[in-house]
Amino acid sequence: MSVETVVPFVMVLIAALLPLSLLPVMIWAERKVSAFIQDRTGPNRAEILGIRLGGVIHAIADVVKLMSKEEMTPARVNRFYFVLGPFLALFVPLVSFAIIPLADSLNLGGTVIPLRAVTLNVGILFVLAVTSFHVYAVVFGAWASNNSFTLLGGLRSAAQMISYELGLGLSVVGTVMVAQSLDLGRIVEHQGGTLLGFLPAWNLFLQPLGFLIFLVCIFAETNRNPFDLTEGESEIVGYHLEYSSMKFAMFFMGEYIAIIGASAVTATLFFGGYQVPYLDTDFLRAHSTGVLRVMLVSMGAICFVLALLYRRYHRRLTALYHDRRRNEARMLGGMMLLMGLAAVVALLFVSPLPEAGGQVVVAAVQMTTLLVKILVVSFFFIWIRWTLPRFRYDQLMGLGWKVLIPLALLNIFLTGALLVFSGRT
Amino acid sequence: MTTAVSAAIDAVRAGMGDLLEPEENRFGEAWFRASPENVRIVMERLKSEFGFDLFLDIGGVDGLDRGRSNADRFDVVYSARPAESSERIHVRVTLGADDPAVDSVSHVWAGANWCEREVFDQFGVRFIGHPNLKRILNHKDFVGHPLRRDYDIKKQQWLSEPDDLMDEMEKERAASAGEEPNECLLINLGPSHPATHGCLRILVDLDGETIRRSVSEIGYLHRGFEKSVEQGTYTHVIPYTDRLNYCSSVLNNVAYCRTVEHMLGIEITPRNQAIRVILSELARIMDHMVCLGACLVDLGALTNFWFLFNEREKIYEVIEALCGARLTHNYIRIGGLAHDLHDDFESGVRGLLRSIPAALADVYGLVGRNRIFLDRVVGVGVISAERAVSYGFTGPCLRASGVANDLRKDEPYYGYDEYDWDVVVGQNGDTHDRLMVRFEEMNQSLRIVEQALNRMPDGPVNVDDKRVSFPPKEDVYGNIEGLMNHFKLVMHGIVPPEGESYVGTEAANGELGFHIVSDGTAKPYRIKVRPPCFMLFSAFGELIRGGMIQDAIAVLGSLNIIAGELDR
């Protein structure tokens, strides 16, 4: 098998598995960040052989609980749509990940291999189309449940998502005009380099107004606070009121994957995607051996520091308790030590990389950069949720139609005017 | 203490001598008697001519066991006062046992609507001309009237059919027929809905998300408080009062004990006063924290809940160290306290005085100028001062409508007038003002607590009065008077003189009034509670009409309906 056939296959796998593997992290972060914001401890009880990972294990406990709960289907529901709803809710946000460029294309002796699952030259349109499909999941679930509360949730959802789709679509037009392309790959490439010599050339700085509108709309699209009217648990209890067990969980998983997807799109469109600030692909590729060394050194350093911290933690636990909690410090500390040692050994044997190897190293660095950006934006999502109250329905509509859409149009006009006067077209 | 010597009451004496016959009241309160056929005109004139515009309460008394004949078995007592003072007037109407009926006054005071329903429910007194005379606290299929003295409390009734409320809803629909062309969607908010803290049910008629009309059902937490307290002694009542407004149970203890002390003519000791003030204000702060925290959660701002409840937890810790209980304190006694303060109380409260303002500042920082929050609450659920007093609003909700009425200022008790603090008054009577009045009241309460703590007098906490306080142990064991005194208090209890008294106390939600009828025995003959929530919630339908579901949730949170007190 040639590289050209293997790489896309790997990319599809990554695009499908990355959001799924980030899911427990998101759930954990939601709980821990909210606990931090609210002066609480957050989850820290669930354990496997004493390993708690600061609460990540709770995600496993959740899965076990949700899987083993009784699956209730109320009488007089439309079964087909009742089941279709949660499946769509989980499936649709996963798809949007396929279009995100995870790193700059490989260039092996003239053959260009893009590092994303699907290469489309109308990438943005695909993203918008897929996001708008999410409304079906909610409306199907809400309507099929045959319940007045869920029906209200579904109605809210339909109105809200359709209204904010307009703002969302219009807000990215400015970005498209700047990059002169609908292709996400082109848009990211355009964000390499610097602005005025010191700012990364991210669309965040080129399109500040567009970014704000996009951010508000993407919050509304993912039904997150302050736009979680669809759920609105203190008012209409939510569109998934009648769901239980894994079907209920699927709505929630879908919500978090939608957040990860939305973060990925935000990072790609406005935070330079996979671009490492100040270091463009050519520079990285030219210094791939150095990059590898820096990576190994930093990895080694982090592992050693963590190993040291775990050692202290182990001592404290030994002084306080004699139970399985010490296992965590022992095992993870040992693992960190081994990884640190491995990094040191690898550092000793690093020789100048061949062209292809260098490109793979750079791709890994860029993927990591994208991941970090996704996590930062996701953190922002969580932060906002635990800070702001919820909008009222009519105010939400007013904001969408009367503020965001005119502003987005203004943004398009301003961008166009600037492009014309600066002679870029 | 209330005195009958006041301008408004004298004016009534002079101006309505033909309709109202003054009653002898040994506690110095203004009680009058009117004949049933004059009720309507009396109430109309009291309100329009003499300025008794703030509706307080309508209560019933069954005279079966206190020597009343069939011809004059039932009393119905109407209470009102002017909005800006505390000169209460009580008018008694006596009805016969055979189909007792009297004219409804629900057109005079909006708050009378639900109170008359309650009297109908509990005593079977009909109110002629009442727009919706049906049971309110008891179930619709309940047989009999439980507060009648001859009702067998051991009789159990099996009630299984819920009320669909459609009789009331159809009336409401007929009243506004032709207003909107759209077909409406009926939705039950509650009884177990995330926003109906406690247990309330609101049936709303929705046009889209707009509430066209609504009907409320209460009584889910009705546990026969007023019947239960007739079974024990006066001291036995105190733990029951804890369960009225369980967010601030000390205030209920205080309100009840004040009434009995008033009947006994007891002035509590200065140290007891200061302790009661501190605990009352801490309870007020806790109550407001619950209200604000829960309301903000319902608005979607979840973090404030923890910011407030962390502090509430600290207050609970101080109170737990004091009396061993967290929710139902049962700490106040008639004429005294369960025991004196412990040594660490002062340092504990000083710690609260430091930490609570910081938490309040945090919460205010999150919501005070938050545009989303302001959009949600400003101009939502507006009630004018006039409507508010007509409904019998008191406390923060009345002050939010711009009426500077606070019993702690108007009829100062426990030396509230000696402390330096301000009455917090709102302007618009909307949800925002109701919440912000509570917000600022917490700061004012902190001021009072600090001053009370600084000038905490030494001395005993229990009055030196043989009728209520145990004698010292050396007397009990050393001489016959002490022994007899102890024996009488334990075996018989506290015996207020025969008569009727109403004392109102400024509780966290407004005027918490106890109307106690004593027949000269150690058992209370009748205790009628005036719960502030009852009047607040009766206005709910009017407050949310025309708003959206989310407005209804915000309004409900800002009224701070506590089901324990609402349903009794």
PDB file of C-alpha atoms in Angstrom, chain A residues 57-245:
ATOM      1  CA  ILE A  57     -12.630   7.975  36.313  1.00  0.00           C
ATOM      2  CA  HIS A  58     -16.082   9.384  37.015  1.00  0.00           C
ATOM      3  CA  ALA A  59     -16.663   9.365  33.283  1.00  0.00           C
ATOM      4  CA  ILE A  60     -16.375   5.574  33.358  1.00  0.00           C
ATOM      5  CA  ALA A  61     -18.721   5.396  36.307  1.00  0.00           C
ATOM      6  CA  ASP A  62     -21.174   7.515  34.328  1.00  0.00           C
ATOM      7  CA  VAL A  63     -21.003   5.230  31.342  1.00  0.00           C
ATOM      8  CA  VAL A  64     -21.594   2.165  33.522  1.00  0.00           C
ATOM      9  CA  LYS A  65     -24.515   3.884  35.214  1.00  0.00           C
ATOM     10  CA  LEU A  66     -26.098   5.044  31.992  1.00  0.00           C
ATOM     11  CA  MET A  67     -25.617   1.708  30.242  1.00  0.00           C
ATOM     12  CA  SER A  68     -27.128  -0.258  33.093  1.00  0.00           C
ATOM     13  CA  LYS A  69     -30.137   2.016  33.588  1.00  0.00           C
ATOM     14  CA  GLU A  70     -33.522   0.940  32.429  1.00  0.00           C
ATOM     15  CA  GLU A  71     -34.333   2.109  28.961  1.00  0.00           C
ATOM     16  CA  MET A  72     -37.768   3.680  29.073  1.00  0.00           C
ATOM     17  CA  THR A  73     -39.803   4.403  26.005  1.00  0.00           C
ATOM     18  CA  PRO A  74     -42.987   6.229  26.934  1.00  0.00           C
ATOM     19  CA  ALA A  75     -46.257   5.069  25.484  1.00  0.00           C
ATOM     20  CA  ARG A  76     -47.571   6.856  22.433  1.00  0.00           C
ATOM     21  CA  VAL A  77     -44.282   8.115  21.123  1.00  0.00           C
ATOM     22  CA  ASN A  78     -43.321   7.955  17.489  1.00  0.00           C
ATOM     23  CA  ARG A  79     -40.718   5.259  17.875  1.00  0.00           C
ATOM     24  CA  PHE A  80     -38.851   5.816  14.636  1.00  0.00           C
ATOM     25  CA  TYR A  81     -38.123   9.479  15.268  1.00  0.00           C
ATOM     26  CA  PHE A  82     -37.774   8.879  18.991  1.00  0.00           C
ATOM     27  CA  VAL A  83     -34.813   6.615  18.288  1.00  0.00           C
ATOM     28  CA  LEU A  84     -33.519   8.599  15.344  1.00  0.00           C
ATOM     29  CA  GLY A  85     -33.205  11.783  17.412  1.00  0.00           C
ATOM     30  CA  PRO A  86     -30.379  10.705  19.751  1.00  0.00           C
ATOM     31  CA  PHE A  87     -28.521   8.946  16.959  1.00  0.00           C
ATOM     32  CA  LEU A  88     -28.529  12.068  14.836  1.00  0.00           C
ATOM     33  CA  ALA A  89     -27.517  14.112  17.876  1.00  0.00           C
ATOM     34  CA  LEU A  90     -24.389  12.025  18.253  1.00  0.00           C
ATOM     35  CA  PHE A  91     -23.623  11.459  14.585  1.00  0.00           C
ATOM     36  CA  VAL A  92     -23.990  14.929  13.136  1.00  0.00           C
ATOM     37  CA  PRO A  93     -21.406  16.748  15.271  1.00  0.00           C
ATOM     38  CA  LEU A  94     -18.905  13.957  14.621  1.00  0.00           C
ATOM     39  CA  VAL A  95     -19.126  14.495  10.887  1.00  0.00           C
ATOM     40  CA  SER A  96     -18.168  18.143  11.044  1.00  0.00           C
ATOM     41  CA  PHE A  97     -14.774  17.105  12.315  1.00  0.00           C
ATOM     42  CA  ALA A  98     -13.926  15.424   9.014  1.00  0.00           C
ATOM     43  CA  ILE A  99     -13.332  18.709   7.271  1.00  0.00           C
ATOM     44  CA  ILE A 100     -10.879  20.238   9.755  1.00  0.00           C
ATOM     45  CA  PRO A 101      -7.305  20.356   8.443  1.00  0.00           C
ATOM     46  CA  LEU A 102      -5.294  18.740  11.209  1.00  0.00           C
ATOM     47  CA  ALA A 103      -1.892  19.766   9.864  1.00  0.00           C
ATOM     48  CA  ASP A 104      -0.303  21.164   6.756  1.00  0.00           C
ATOM     49  CA  SER A 105      -0.349  18.852   3.737  1.00  0.00           C
ATOM     50  CA  LEU A 106       2.503  16.415   3.343  1.00  0.00           C
ATOM     51  CA  ASN A 107       4.559  16.996   0.246  1.00  0.00           C
ATOM     52  CA  LEU A 108       6.409  13.803  -0.646  1.00  0.00           C
ATOM     53  CA  GLY A 109       8.411  14.219  -3.779  1.00  0.00           C
ATOM     54  CA  GLY A 110       5.711  16.215  -5.526  1.00  0.00           C
ATOM     55  CA  THR A 111       2.748  14.204  -4.264  1.00  0.00           C
ATOM     56  CA  VAL A 112       0.625  16.413  -2.019  1.00  0.00           C
ATOM     57  CA  ILE A 113      -1.278  14.518   0.672  1.00  0.00           C
ATOM     58  CA  PRO A 114      -3.695  16.685   2.655  1.00  0.00           C
ATOM     59  CA  LEU A 115      -3.879  15.772   6.323  1.00  0.00           C
ATOM     60  CA  ARG A 116      -7.644  15.726   6.839  1.00  0.00           C
ATOM     61  CA  ALA A 117     -10.316  13.134   6.425  1.00  0.00           C
ATOM     62  CA  VAL A 118     -12.193  14.849   3.638  1.00  0.00           C
ATOM     63  CA  THR A 119     -10.779  17.418   1.270  1.00  0.00           C
ATOM     64  CA  LEU A 120     -13.444  19.748  -0.020  1.00  0.00           C
ATOM     65  CA  ASN A 121     -12.878  23.073  -1.692  1.00  0.00           C
ATOM     66  CA  VAL A 122     -16.143  24.344  -0.169  1.00  0.00           C
ATOM     67  CA  GLY A 123     -15.221  23.316   3.368  1.00  0.00           C
ATOM     68  CA  ILE A 124     -17.005  26.158   5.141  1.00  0.00           C
ATOM     69  CA  LEU A 125     -20.259  25.410   3.399  1.00  0.00           C
ATOM     70  CA  PHE A 126     -19.955  21.809   4.493  1.00  0.00           C
ATOM     71  CA  VAL A 127     -19.440  22.876   8.090  1.00  0.00           C
ATOM     72  CA  LEU A 128     -22.482  25.149   7.980  1.00  0.00           C
ATOM     73  CA  ALA A 129     -24.608  22.508   6.313  1.00  0.00           C
ATOM     74  CA  VAL A 130     -23.689  19.868   8.857  1.00  0.00           C
ATOM     75  CA  THR A 131     -24.205  22.181  11.817  1.00  0.00           C
ATOM     76  CA  SER A 132     -27.661  23.077  10.628  1.00  0.00           C
ATOM     77  CA  PHE A 133     -28.473  19.402  10.420  1.00  0.00           C
ATOM     78  CA  HIS A 134     -28.149  19.230  14.200  1.00  0.00           C
ATOM     79  CA  VAL A 135     -31.526  20.892  14.572  1.00  0.00           C
ATOM     80  CA  TYR A 136     -33.184  17.776  13.177  1.00  0.00           C
ATOM     81  CA  ALA A 137     -31.840  15.704  16.035  1.00  0.00           C
ATOM     82  CA  VAL A 138     -33.410  18.002  18.594  1.00  0.00           C
ATOM     83  CA  VAL A 139     -36.666  18.516  16.755  1.00  0.00           C
ATOM     84  CA  PHE A 140     -37.135  14.812  16.043  1.00  0.00           C
ATOM     85  CA  GLY A 141     -36.456  13.896  19.642  1.00  0.00           C
ATOM     86  CA  ALA A 142     -38.606  16.685  21.008  1.00  0.00           C
ATOM     87  CA  TRP A 143     -41.559  16.136  18.740  1.00  0.00           C
ATOM     88  CA  ALA A 144     -41.526  12.360  18.878  1.00  0.00           C
ATOM     89  CA  SER A 145     -41.599  12.402  22.683  1.00  0.00           C
ATOM     90  CA  ASN A 146     -45.236  13.475  22.611  1.00  0.00           C
ATOM     91  CA  ASN A 147     -44.833  15.837  25.552  1.00  0.00           C
ATOM     92  CA  SER A 148     -45.712  19.511  25.766  1.00  0.00           C
ATOM     93  CA  PHE A 149     -42.492  20.464  27.497  1.00  0.00           C
ATOM     94  CA  THR A 150     -40.270  18.742  24.951  1.00  0.00           C
ATOM     95  CA  LEU A 151     -42.362  20.188  22.163  1.00  0.00           C
ATOM     96  CA  LEU A 152     -41.649  23.675  23.509  1.00  0.00           C
ATOM     97  CA  GLY A 153     -37.973  22.766  23.648  1.00  0.00           C
ATOM     98  CA  GLY A 154     -38.073  21.567  20.066  1.00  0.00           C
ATOM     99  CA  LEU A 155     -39.829  24.703  18.888  1.00  0.00           C
ATOM    100  CA  ARG A 156     -37.323  26.884  20.677  1.00  0.00           C
ATOM    101  CA  SER A 157     -34.510  24.882  19.182  1.00  0.00           C
ATOM    102  CA  ALA A 158     -35.819  25.113  15.632  1.00  0.00           C
ATOM    103  CA  ALA A 159     -36.357  28.857  15.842  1.00  0.00           C
ATOM    104  CA  GLN A 160     -33.072  29.498  17.597  1.00  0.00           C
ATOM    105  CA  MET A 161     -30.854  27.401  15.361  1.00  0.00           C
ATOM    106  CA  ILE A 162     -32.331  28.674  12.130  1.00  0.00           C
ATOM    107  CA  SER A 163     -32.040  32.283  13.286  1.00  0.00           C
ATOM    108  CA  TYR A 164     -28.461  31.955  14.405  1.00  0.00           C
ATOM    109  CA  GLU A 165     -27.455  30.006  11.323  1.00  0.00           C
ATOM    110  CA  LEU A 166     -27.949  33.185   9.342  1.00  0.00           C
ATOM    111  CA  GLY A 167     -25.649  35.133  11.608  1.00  0.00           C
ATOM    112  CA  LEU A 168     -23.188  32.285  11.613  1.00  0.00           C
ATOM    113  CA  GLY A 169     -23.105  32.040   7.852  1.00  0.00           C
ATOM    114  CA  LEU A 170     -22.778  35.768   7.364  1.00  0.00           C
ATOM    115  CA  SER A 171     -20.079  36.134   9.998  1.00  0.00           C
ATOM    116  CA  VAL A 172     -17.680  33.788   8.198  1.00  0.00           C
ATOM    117  CA  VAL A 173     -18.115  35.558   4.881  1.00  0.00           C
ATOM    118  CA  GLY A 174     -15.556  38.134   5.966  1.00  0.00           C
ATOM    119  CA  THR A 175     -13.071  35.356   6.679  1.00  0.00           C
ATOM    120  CA  VAL A 176     -13.720  33.850   3.287  1.00  0.00           C
ATOM    121  CA  MET A 177     -13.178  37.214   1.626  1.00  0.00           C
ATOM    122  CA  VAL A 178      -9.866  37.673   3.388  1.00  0.00           C
ATOM    123  CA  ALA A 179      -8.624  34.225   2.431  1.00  0.00           C
ATOM    124  CA  GLN A 180     -10.246  34.394  -1.009  1.00  0.00           C
ATOM    125  CA  SER A 181     -11.323  30.809  -0.634  1.00  0.00           C
ATOM    126  CA  LEU A 182     -14.031  28.601   0.854  1.00  0.00           C
ATOM    127  CA  ASP A 183     -11.475  25.897   1.471  1.00  0.00           C
ATOM    128  CA  LEU A 184     -10.569  25.534   5.129  1.00  0.00           C
ATOM    129  CA  GLY A 185      -7.052  24.495   4.178  1.00  0.00           C
ATOM    130  CA  ARG A 186      -6.541  27.752   2.291  1.00  0.00           C
ATOM    131  CA  ILE A 187      -8.042  29.734   5.153  1.00  0.00           C
ATOM    132  CA  VAL A 188      -5.593  28.201   7.612  1.00  0.00           C
ATOM    133  CA  GLU A 189      -2.626  28.658   5.289  1.00  0.00           C
ATOM    134  CA  HIS A 190      -3.588  32.281   5.006  1.00  0.00           C
ATOM    135  CA  GLN A 191      -3.247  32.658   8.769  1.00  0.00           C
ATOM    136  CA  GLY A 192       0.451  31.776   8.882  1.00  0.00           C
ATOM    137  CA  GLY A 193       2.998  34.547   9.297  1.00  0.00           C
ATOM    138  CA  THR A 194       2.542  37.740  11.248  1.00  0.00           C
ATOM    139  CA  LEU A 195       0.615  40.974  11.135  1.00  0.00           C
ATOM    140  CA  LEU A 196       2.474  44.265  11.626  1.00  0.00           C
ATOM    141  CA  GLY A 197       5.460  42.181  12.613  1.00  0.00           C
ATOM    142  CA  PHE A 198       4.300  41.039  16.029  1.00  0.00           C
ATOM    143  CA  LEU A 199       0.757  39.652  15.880  1.00  0.00           C
ATOM    144  CA  PRO A 200       0.110  36.191  14.465  1.00  0.00           C
ATOM    145  CA  ALA A 201      -1.853  36.708  11.248  1.00  0.00           C
ATOM    146  CA  TRP A 202      -4.943  35.068  12.723  1.00  0.00           C
ATOM    147  CA  ASN A 203      -8.377  35.977  11.496  1.00  0.00           C
ATOM    148  CA  LEU A 204      -9.106  36.882  15.100  1.00  0.00           C
ATOM    149  CA  PHE A 205      -7.131  40.069  14.501  1.00  0.00           C
ATOM    150  CA  LEU A 206      -8.152  40.522  10.882  1.00  0.00           C
ATOM    151  CA  GLN A 207     -11.836  39.951  11.564  1.00  0.00           C
ATOM    152  CA  PRO A 208     -12.507  40.945  15.182  1.00  0.00           C
ATOM    153  CA  LEU A 209     -16.149  41.809  14.577  1.00  0.00           C
ATOM    154  CA  GLY A 210     -16.711  38.698  12.535  1.00  0.00           C
ATOM    155  CA  PHE A 211     -15.109  36.673  15.309  1.00  0.00           C
ATOM    156  CA  LEU A 212     -17.415  38.072  17.983  1.00  0.00           C
ATOM    157  CA  ILE A 213     -20.504  37.404  15.889  1.00  0.00           C
ATOM    158  CA  PHE A 214     -19.261  33.944  15.036  1.00  0.00           C
ATOM    159  CA  LEU A 215     -18.581  33.175  18.692  1.00  0.00           C
ATOM    160  CA  VAL A 216     -22.046  34.242  19.812  1.00  0.00           C
ATOM    161  CA  CYS A 217     -23.678  32.291  17.003  1.00  0.00           C
ATOM    162  CA  ILE A 218     -21.676  29.147  17.622  1.00  0.00           C
ATOM    163  CA  PHE A 219     -22.722  29.263  21.285  1.00  0.00           C
ATOM    164  CA  ALA A 220     -26.320  29.438  20.144  1.00  0.00           C
ATOM    165  CA  GLU A 221     -25.764  26.647  17.629  1.00  0.00           C
ATOM    166  CA  THR A 222     -24.405  24.328  20.283  1.00  0.00           C
ATOM    167  CA  ASN A 223     -27.227  25.225  22.699  1.00  0.00           C
ATOM    168  CA  ARG A 224     -24.817  26.277  25.369  1.00  0.00           C
ATOM    169  CA  ASN A 225     -25.518  28.731  28.131  1.00  0.00           C
ATOM    170  CA  PRO A 226     -26.478  31.606  27.799  1.00  0.00           C
ATOM    171  CA  PHE A 227     -28.368  30.152  24.834  1.00  0.00           C
ATOM    172  CA  ASP A 228     -29.419  26.843  26.377  1.00  0.00           C
ATOM    173  CA  LEU A 229     -33.093  27.616  26.001  1.00  0.00           C
ATOM    174  CA  THR A 230     -33.652  24.309  24.301  1.00  0.00           C
ATOM    175  CA  GLU A 231     -32.704  22.596  27.503  1.00  0.00           C
ATOM    176  CA  GLY A 232     -33.769  25.370  29.891  1.00  0.00           C
ATOM    177  CA  GLU A 233     -33.983  22.908  32.744  1.00  0.00           C
ATOM    178  CA  SER A 234     -35.558  25.321  35.193  1.00  0.00           C
ATOM    179  CA  GLU A 235     -38.264  26.335  32.731  1.00  0.00           C
ATOM    180  CA  ILE A 236     -39.249  23.607  30.320  1.00  0.00           C
ATOM    181  CA  VAL A 237     -37.002  20.855  31.653  1.00  0.00           C
ATOM    182  CA  GLY A 238     -35.550  20.231  28.224  1.00  0.00           C
ATOM    183  CA  TYR A 239     -36.228  18.608  24.888  1.00  0.00           C
ATOM    184  CA  HIS A 240     -34.799  15.298  26.145  1.00  0.00           C
ATOM    185  CA  LEU A 241     -37.195  15.071  29.088  1.00  0.00           C
ATOM    186  CA  GLU A 242     -38.588  11.695  28.038  1.00  0.00           C
ATOM    187  CA  TYR A 243     -35.252  10.057  27.304  1.00  0.00           C
ATOM    188  CA  SER A 244     -33.472   7.744  29.659  1.00  0.00           C
ATOM    189  CA  SER A 245     -30.399   5.561  29.793  1.00  0.00           C
TER     190      SER A 245
END
